[in-house]
Amino acid sequence: MSAEGQVNLYGPGGSPDHIFQIPQAGVFGPGSAGYGYVNRIRAVDDGLYVCGDHRQFYRFNWDGQNLSTGRWVDMAASMRQAPVSDDPPDDDEAFDAWLDAQDGSVEFRDLGGSAEHDLYAVGDETWHFDGHQWQRLTLPSDEALNAIEVQDARHVALVGHNGTVLLGNAREGFRDVSGVDDNQNFTGVVFFEQQVWLASTLSLLVYDLHKPDAKIERYHTDLAVDRVDTHQLQAMGGVLWSFGYKDLAYLDTRTPEAHWVRVHHPDNPRVDQPL
């Protein structure tokens, strides 16, 4: 997905292959309507969703058989902010000034949910959809959020600026478990092996869900040269992946000898060897 709202969907082996444009999304595209960029695409249950600036939120509708029948539809309704009235300038300096003038825009950076009637949009604000309407949530922190992970309807993790980590759900509320000494910017979060794993611009951290006195702690791998950076996390089938700008590694817990493995990118210098 591009920031301008162009989405390429394809099946196994690249077929079928279709490109869709989200109506009205984007800044410079011919169909943009002043709502700004889109930032995140995610599958929730059997649905596919996109969120972005000005509280944009879209759902992909199709007949379940033929991908070409699909179309992106606005799901934000009255939650979506009014579009910007003037077109962005082409000049770089003028464009930066134009962006600064949009300070009132609420940016959604991530989305998640357990079902189509239990959806979240997070960023400058946090909103929840219960299948009928959107509602803005009141959280124990006013920090901007970067990422969400939904294990199930009751267990949701929200992370963001200044070491913010919130656990809970929209119905029962969230509790703030932030506790790191420095102001880390958490960019990714995942539930794995009864722990909440956190990616930041500085390190990889964990929070043990089953310790009554749990604290957020830095985590060190068993790699010969520890992880260089972490930006996003993903867990599936007993494997935890750490995606960084320069480093890619995974923790495989499918065997008793759980260990970390580094994946080297053929186009980049090896991060475990001196230059």
Short mmCIF file of C-alpha atoms in Angstrom, two decimals:
data_model
loop_
_atom_site.label_atom_id
_atom_site.label_comp_id
_atom_site.label_asym_id
_atom_site.label_seq_id
_atom_site.Cartn_x
_atom_site.Cartn_y
_atom_site.Cartn_z
CA MET A 1 0.00 0.00 0.00
CA SER A 2 1.27 3.48 -0.85
CA ALA A 3 0.69 6.59 1.25
CA GLU A 4 -1.45 7.90 -1.62
CA GLY A 5 -3.91 5.03 -1.15
CA GLN A 6 -2.92 2.68 -3.95
CA VAL A 7 -3.32 -0.93 -2.78
CA ASN A 8 -1.99 -3.98 -4.63
CA LEU A 9 -3.77 -7.21 -3.67
CA TYR A 10 -2.64 -10.52 -5.10
CA GLY A 11 -3.00 -14.22 -4.45
CA PRO A 12 -0.56 -17.18 -4.26
CA GLY A 13 2.02 -17.05 -7.02
CA GLY A 14 0.96 -13.50 -7.87
CA SER A 15 -2.44 -14.47 -9.24
CA PRO A 16 -4.95 -12.94 -9.11
CA ASP A 17 -3.33 -9.50 -9.09
CA HIS A 18 -5.35 -6.29 -8.76
CA ILE A 19 -4.50 -2.69 -7.94
CA PHE A 20 -7.11 -0.57 -6.20
CA GLN A 21 -7.19 3.14 -5.41
CA ILE A 22 -8.84 4.11 -2.14
CA PRO A 23 -11.31 6.86 -3.14
CA GLN A 24 -10.40 10.35 -1.88
CA ALA A 25 -7.25 9.18 -0.05
CA GLY A 26 -3.83 10.72 -0.61
CA VAL A 27 -2.37 14.16 -1.22
CA PHE A 28 -1.16 14.42 -4.81
CA GLY A 29 -3.29 11.80 -6.59
CA PRO A 30 -5.97 12.87 -9.07
CA GLY A 31 -8.72 11.51 -6.81
CA SER A 32 -7.42 12.92 -3.53
CA ALA A 33 -9.93 15.04 -1.66
CA GLY A 34 -7.80 16.71 1.00
CA TYR A 35 -7.91 13.99 3.65
CA GLY A 36 -4.19 13.26 3.53
CA TYR A 37 -2.07 10.14 3.49
CA VAL A 38 -3.06 6.64 4.59
CA ASN A 39 -0.61 4.96 6.95
CA ARG A 40 -1.50 1.37 7.80
CA ILE A 41 -3.20 -1.65 6.26
CA ARG A 42 -4.14 -4.69 8.34
CA ALA A 43 -6.27 -7.81 8.21
CA VAL A 44 -8.69 -8.24 11.12
CA ASP A 45 -10.63 -11.49 11.23
CA ASP A 46 -11.86 -11.92 7.63
CA GLY A 47 -11.70 -8.21 6.78
CA LEU A 48 -9.05 -5.85 5.41
CA TYR A 49 -8.81 -2.30 6.75
CA VAL A 50 -6.81 0.90 6.23
CA CYS A 51 -6.35 3.97 8.44
CA GLY A 52 -4.69 7.34 7.92
CA ASP A 53 -4.65 11.10 8.43
CA HIS A 54 -7.75 13.13 9.28
CA ARG A 55 -9.15 10.00 11.01
CA GLN A 56 -9.52 8.11 7.75
CA PHE A 57 -10.69 4.50 8.09
CA TYR A 58 -11.64 2.22 5.20
CA ARG A 59 -12.82 -1.36 4.70
CA PHE A 60 -12.33 -3.56 1.63
CA ASN A 61 -15.59 -5.04 0.38
CA TRP A 62 -15.77 -7.87 -2.15
CA ASP A 63 -17.94 -10.90 -2.98
CA GLY A 64 -15.46 -13.39 -1.53
CA GLN A 65 -14.90 -15.06 -4.90
CA ASN A 66 -13.74 -12.58 -7.52
CA LEU A 67 -11.14 -10.05 -6.36
CA SER A 68 -12.05 -7.68 -9.19
CA THR A 69 -15.43 -7.06 -7.52
CA GLY A 70 -13.67 -5.41 -4.58
CA ARG A 71 -13.81 -1.76 -3.62
CA TRP A 72 -12.65 0.34 -0.70
CA VAL A 73 -15.43 2.02 1.27
CA ASP A 74 -15.29 4.73 3.91
CA MET A 75 -16.00 3.38 7.37
CA ALA A 76 -15.14 6.47 9.38
CA ALA A 77 -18.41 8.33 8.72
CA SER A 78 -18.67 11.37 11.00
CA MET A 79 -15.43 10.44 12.79
CA ARG A 80 -13.45 11.53 9.72
CA GLN A 81 -12.30 15.14 9.86
CA ALA A 82 -13.18 17.72 7.24
CA PRO A 83 -10.77 17.74 4.28
CA VAL A 84 -8.16 20.41 3.68
CA SER A 85 -9.68 23.05 1.43
CA ASP A 86 -6.61 24.11 -0.57
CA ASP A 87 -4.37 21.96 -2.77
CA PRO A 88 -0.78 21.25 -1.64
CA PRO A 89 1.90 23.31 -3.42
CA ASP A 90 4.57 21.67 -5.58
CA ASP A 91 7.49 23.62 -4.10
CA ASP A 92 9.21 21.67 -1.28
CA GLU A 93 9.50 24.60 1.11
CA ALA A 94 5.93 25.69 0.48
CA PHE A 95 4.76 22.09 0.91
CA ASP A 96 6.43 21.92 4.35
CA ALA A 97 4.62 25.11 5.33
CA TRP A 98 1.38 23.62 4.04
CA LEU A 99 1.92 20.53 6.21
CA ASP A 100 2.58 22.71 9.27
CA ALA A 101 -0.73 24.45 8.66
CA GLN A 102 -2.50 21.09 9.05
CA ASP A 103 -1.66 20.83 12.76
CA GLY A 104 -5.30 20.15 13.58
CA SER A 105 -5.24 16.91 11.63
CA VAL A 106 -5.58 13.75 13.73
CA GLU A 107 -3.29 11.03 12.40
CA PHE A 108 -4.12 7.34 12.81
CA ARG A 109 -0.85 5.37 12.65
CA ASP A 110 -2.13 1.85 13.30
CA LEU A 111 -5.27 -0.23 13.60
CA GLY A 112 -6.29 -3.59 15.02
CA GLY A 113 -9.14 -5.60 16.43
CA SER A 114 -10.51 -9.01 17.31
CA ALA A 115 -13.50 -8.90 14.94
CA GLU A 116 -15.41 -6.57 12.62
CA HIS A 117 -17.43 -5.38 15.63
CA ASP A 118 -14.31 -4.75 17.75
CA LEU A 119 -11.95 -2.41 15.89
CA TYR A 120 -9.40 0.14 17.11
CA ALA A 121 -7.69 3.08 15.41
CA VAL A 122 -4.70 4.57 17.26
CA GLY A 123 -2.38 7.53 16.79
CA ASP A 124 -2.87 11.09 17.98
CA GLU A 125 -6.18 9.83 19.39
CA THR A 126 -7.63 6.37 20.08
CA TRP A 127 -11.05 5.33 18.78
CA HIS A 128 -13.07 2.11 19.05
CA PHE A 129 -15.79 0.69 16.77
CA ASP A 130 -18.32 -1.67 18.37
CA GLY A 131 -20.09 -2.70 15.17
CA HIS A 132 -22.49 0.26 15.27
CA GLN A 133 -20.56 3.44 15.98
CA TRP A 134 -17.14 4.92 16.67
CA GLN A 135 -16.28 6.23 20.12
CA ARG A 136 -13.17 8.08 21.23
CA LEU A 137 -11.53 6.38 24.20
CA THR A 138 -10.26 8.15 27.29
CA LEU A 139 -6.87 6.67 28.16
CA PRO A 140 -4.63 6.97 31.24
CA SER A 141 -1.97 8.63 29.05
CA ASP A 142 -2.24 11.49 26.57
CA GLU A 143 0.90 10.48 24.66
CA ALA A 144 0.62 9.80 20.93
CA LEU A 145 0.48 6.09 20.08
CA ASN A 146 2.35 4.26 17.32
CA ALA A 147 1.16 0.66 17.44
CA ILE A 148 -1.52 -1.72 18.67
CA GLU A 149 -1.60 -5.48 19.17
CA VAL A 150 -4.84 -7.36 19.84
CA GLN A 151 -4.52 -10.87 21.25
CA ASP A 152 -8.28 -11.21 21.76
CA ALA A 153 -11.21 -9.00 22.77
CA ARG A 154 -9.95 -8.67 26.36
CA HIS A 155 -6.21 -8.37 25.79
CA VAL A 156 -5.06 -5.32 23.84
CA ALA A 157 -1.71 -3.53 24.01
CA LEU A 158 -1.15 0.09 22.94
CA VAL A 159 2.34 1.60 22.74
CA GLY A 160 3.79 4.95 21.76
CA HIS A 161 5.86 7.95 22.72
CA ASN A 162 7.75 8.49 25.97
CA GLY A 163 7.69 4.81 26.91
CA THR A 164 3.91 4.53 26.85
CA VAL A 165 2.52 0.99 27.31
CA LEU A 166 -1.20 0.53 27.95
CA LEU A 167 -2.91 -2.83 28.54
CA GLY A 168 -6.64 -3.59 28.61
CA ASN A 169 -9.57 -3.14 26.26
CA ALA A 170 -12.24 -0.64 25.27
CA ARG A 171 -14.96 -2.14 27.46
CA GLU A 172 -13.05 -2.56 30.72
CA GLY A 173 -10.54 0.24 30.27
CA PHE A 174 -6.77 0.40 30.01
CA ARG A 175 -4.06 0.50 32.66
CA ASP A 176 -0.71 2.22 32.26
CA VAL A 177 2.25 -0.10 32.86
CA SER A 178 4.86 2.31 31.51
CA GLY A 179 7.94 2.25 33.64
CA VAL A 180 11.18 2.54 31.73
CA ASP A 181 13.53 5.18 33.05
CA ASP A 182 14.25 6.82 29.70
CA ASN A 183 11.78 8.24 27.22
CA GLN A 184 11.72 5.49 24.63
CA ASN A 185 9.60 5.71 21.54
CA PHE A 186 7.89 2.34 21.17
CA THR A 187 7.23 1.49 17.53
CA GLY A 188 6.02 -2.11 17.73
CA VAL A 189 4.35 -4.52 20.15
CA VAL A 190 3.34 -8.18 20.18
CA PHE A 191 2.05 -10.83 22.60
CA PHE A 192 4.38 -13.84 22.67
CA GLU A 193 5.08 -16.61 25.19
CA GLN A 194 2.98 -14.97 27.93
CA GLN A 195 4.90 -11.73 27.61
CA VAL A 196 4.41 -8.39 25.92
CA TRP A 197 7.37 -7.71 23.64
CA LEU A 198 8.19 -4.09 22.80
CA ALA A 199 10.22 -2.63 19.96
CA SER A 200 11.75 0.80 20.38
CA THR A 201 14.19 3.03 18.58
CA LEU A 202 16.79 2.01 21.16
CA SER A 203 16.19 -1.58 22.24
CA LEU A 204 14.00 -4.67 22.56
CA LEU A 205 12.07 -4.95 25.82
CA VAL A 206 9.65 -7.35 27.53
CA TYR A 207 6.88 -7.16 30.11
CA ASP A 208 5.86 -10.38 31.88
CA LEU A 209 2.08 -10.59 32.09
CA HIS A 210 2.09 -13.12 34.93
CA LYS A 211 4.37 -11.40 37.41
CA PRO A 212 2.45 -9.30 39.94
CA ASP A 213 5.43 -6.95 40.31
CA ALA A 214 6.38 -7.00 36.62
CA LYS A 215 8.40 -4.17 35.15
CA ILE A 216 9.42 -3.39 31.58
CA GLU A 217 12.89 -4.84 31.14
CA ARG A 218 15.46 -4.73 28.37
CA TYR A 219 15.96 -8.01 26.57
CA HIS A 220 19.22 -9.39 25.22
CA THR A 221 19.35 -12.15 22.62
CA ASP A 222 21.78 -15.07 22.53
CA LEU A 223 23.22 -13.90 19.19
CA ALA A 224 27.00 -13.62 19.01
CA VAL A 225 26.50 -9.93 18.27
CA ASP A 226 23.27 -8.76 19.88
CA ARG A 227 20.46 -7.32 17.85
CA VAL A 228 21.47 -4.05 16.17
CA ASP A 229 18.03 -2.50 15.94
CA THR A 230 14.32 -3.34 16.20
CA HIS A 231 11.49 -1.45 14.59
CA GLN A 232 8.59 -3.89 14.18
CA LEU A 233 7.69 -7.24 15.75
CA GLN A 234 5.56 -10.13 14.55
CA ALA A 235 4.78 -13.50 16.15
CA MET A 236 3.27 -16.57 14.53
CA GLY A 237 3.49 -20.32 14.99
CA GLY A 238 5.94 -20.21 17.87
CA VAL A 239 8.32 -17.83 16.11
CA LEU A 240 8.96 -14.19 17.05
CA TRP A 241 10.37 -11.95 14.31
CA SER A 242 12.27 -8.73 14.94
CA PHE A 243 12.41 -6.39 11.95
CA GLY A 244 14.91 -3.54 12.11
CA TYR A 245 16.22 -1.05 9.59
CA LYS A 246 19.59 -2.83 9.53
CA ASP A 247 18.96 -6.10 11.32
CA LEU A 248 16.54 -9.03 10.90
CA ALA A 249 16.34 -11.89 13.40
CA TYR A 250 13.88 -14.40 14.81
CA LEU A 251 13.39 -16.40 18.01
CA ASP A 252 12.29 -19.98 17.33
CA THR A 253 10.56 -21.59 20.33
CA ARG A 254 9.22 -24.66 18.50
CA THR A 255 11.98 -26.81 19.97
CA PRO A 256 13.25 -27.11 23.57
CA GLU A 257 16.49 -25.42 22.49
CA ALA A 258 14.85 -22.07 21.73
CA HIS A 259 17.38 -19.72 20.18
CA TRP A 260 17.76 -16.60 18.08
CA VAL A 261 18.73 -16.74 14.41
CA ARG A 262 19.96 -13.76 12.39
CA VAL A 263 18.90 -13.43 8.75
CA HIS A 264 21.46 -11.63 6.62
CA HIS A 265 20.28 -9.35 3.83
CA PRO A 266 22.37 -10.02 0.70
CA ASP A 267 22.42 -6.34 -0.28
CA ASN A 268 23.55 -5.04 3.11
CA PRO A 269 26.82 -5.37 5.05
CA ARG A 270 26.70 -8.12 7.67
CA VAL A 271 25.86 -6.55 11.02
CA ASP A 272 27.79 -9.21 12.97
CA GLN A 273 31.11 -8.48 11.30
CA PRO A 274 33.30 -5.36 11.33
CA LEU A 275 33.25 -3.22 8.19
#
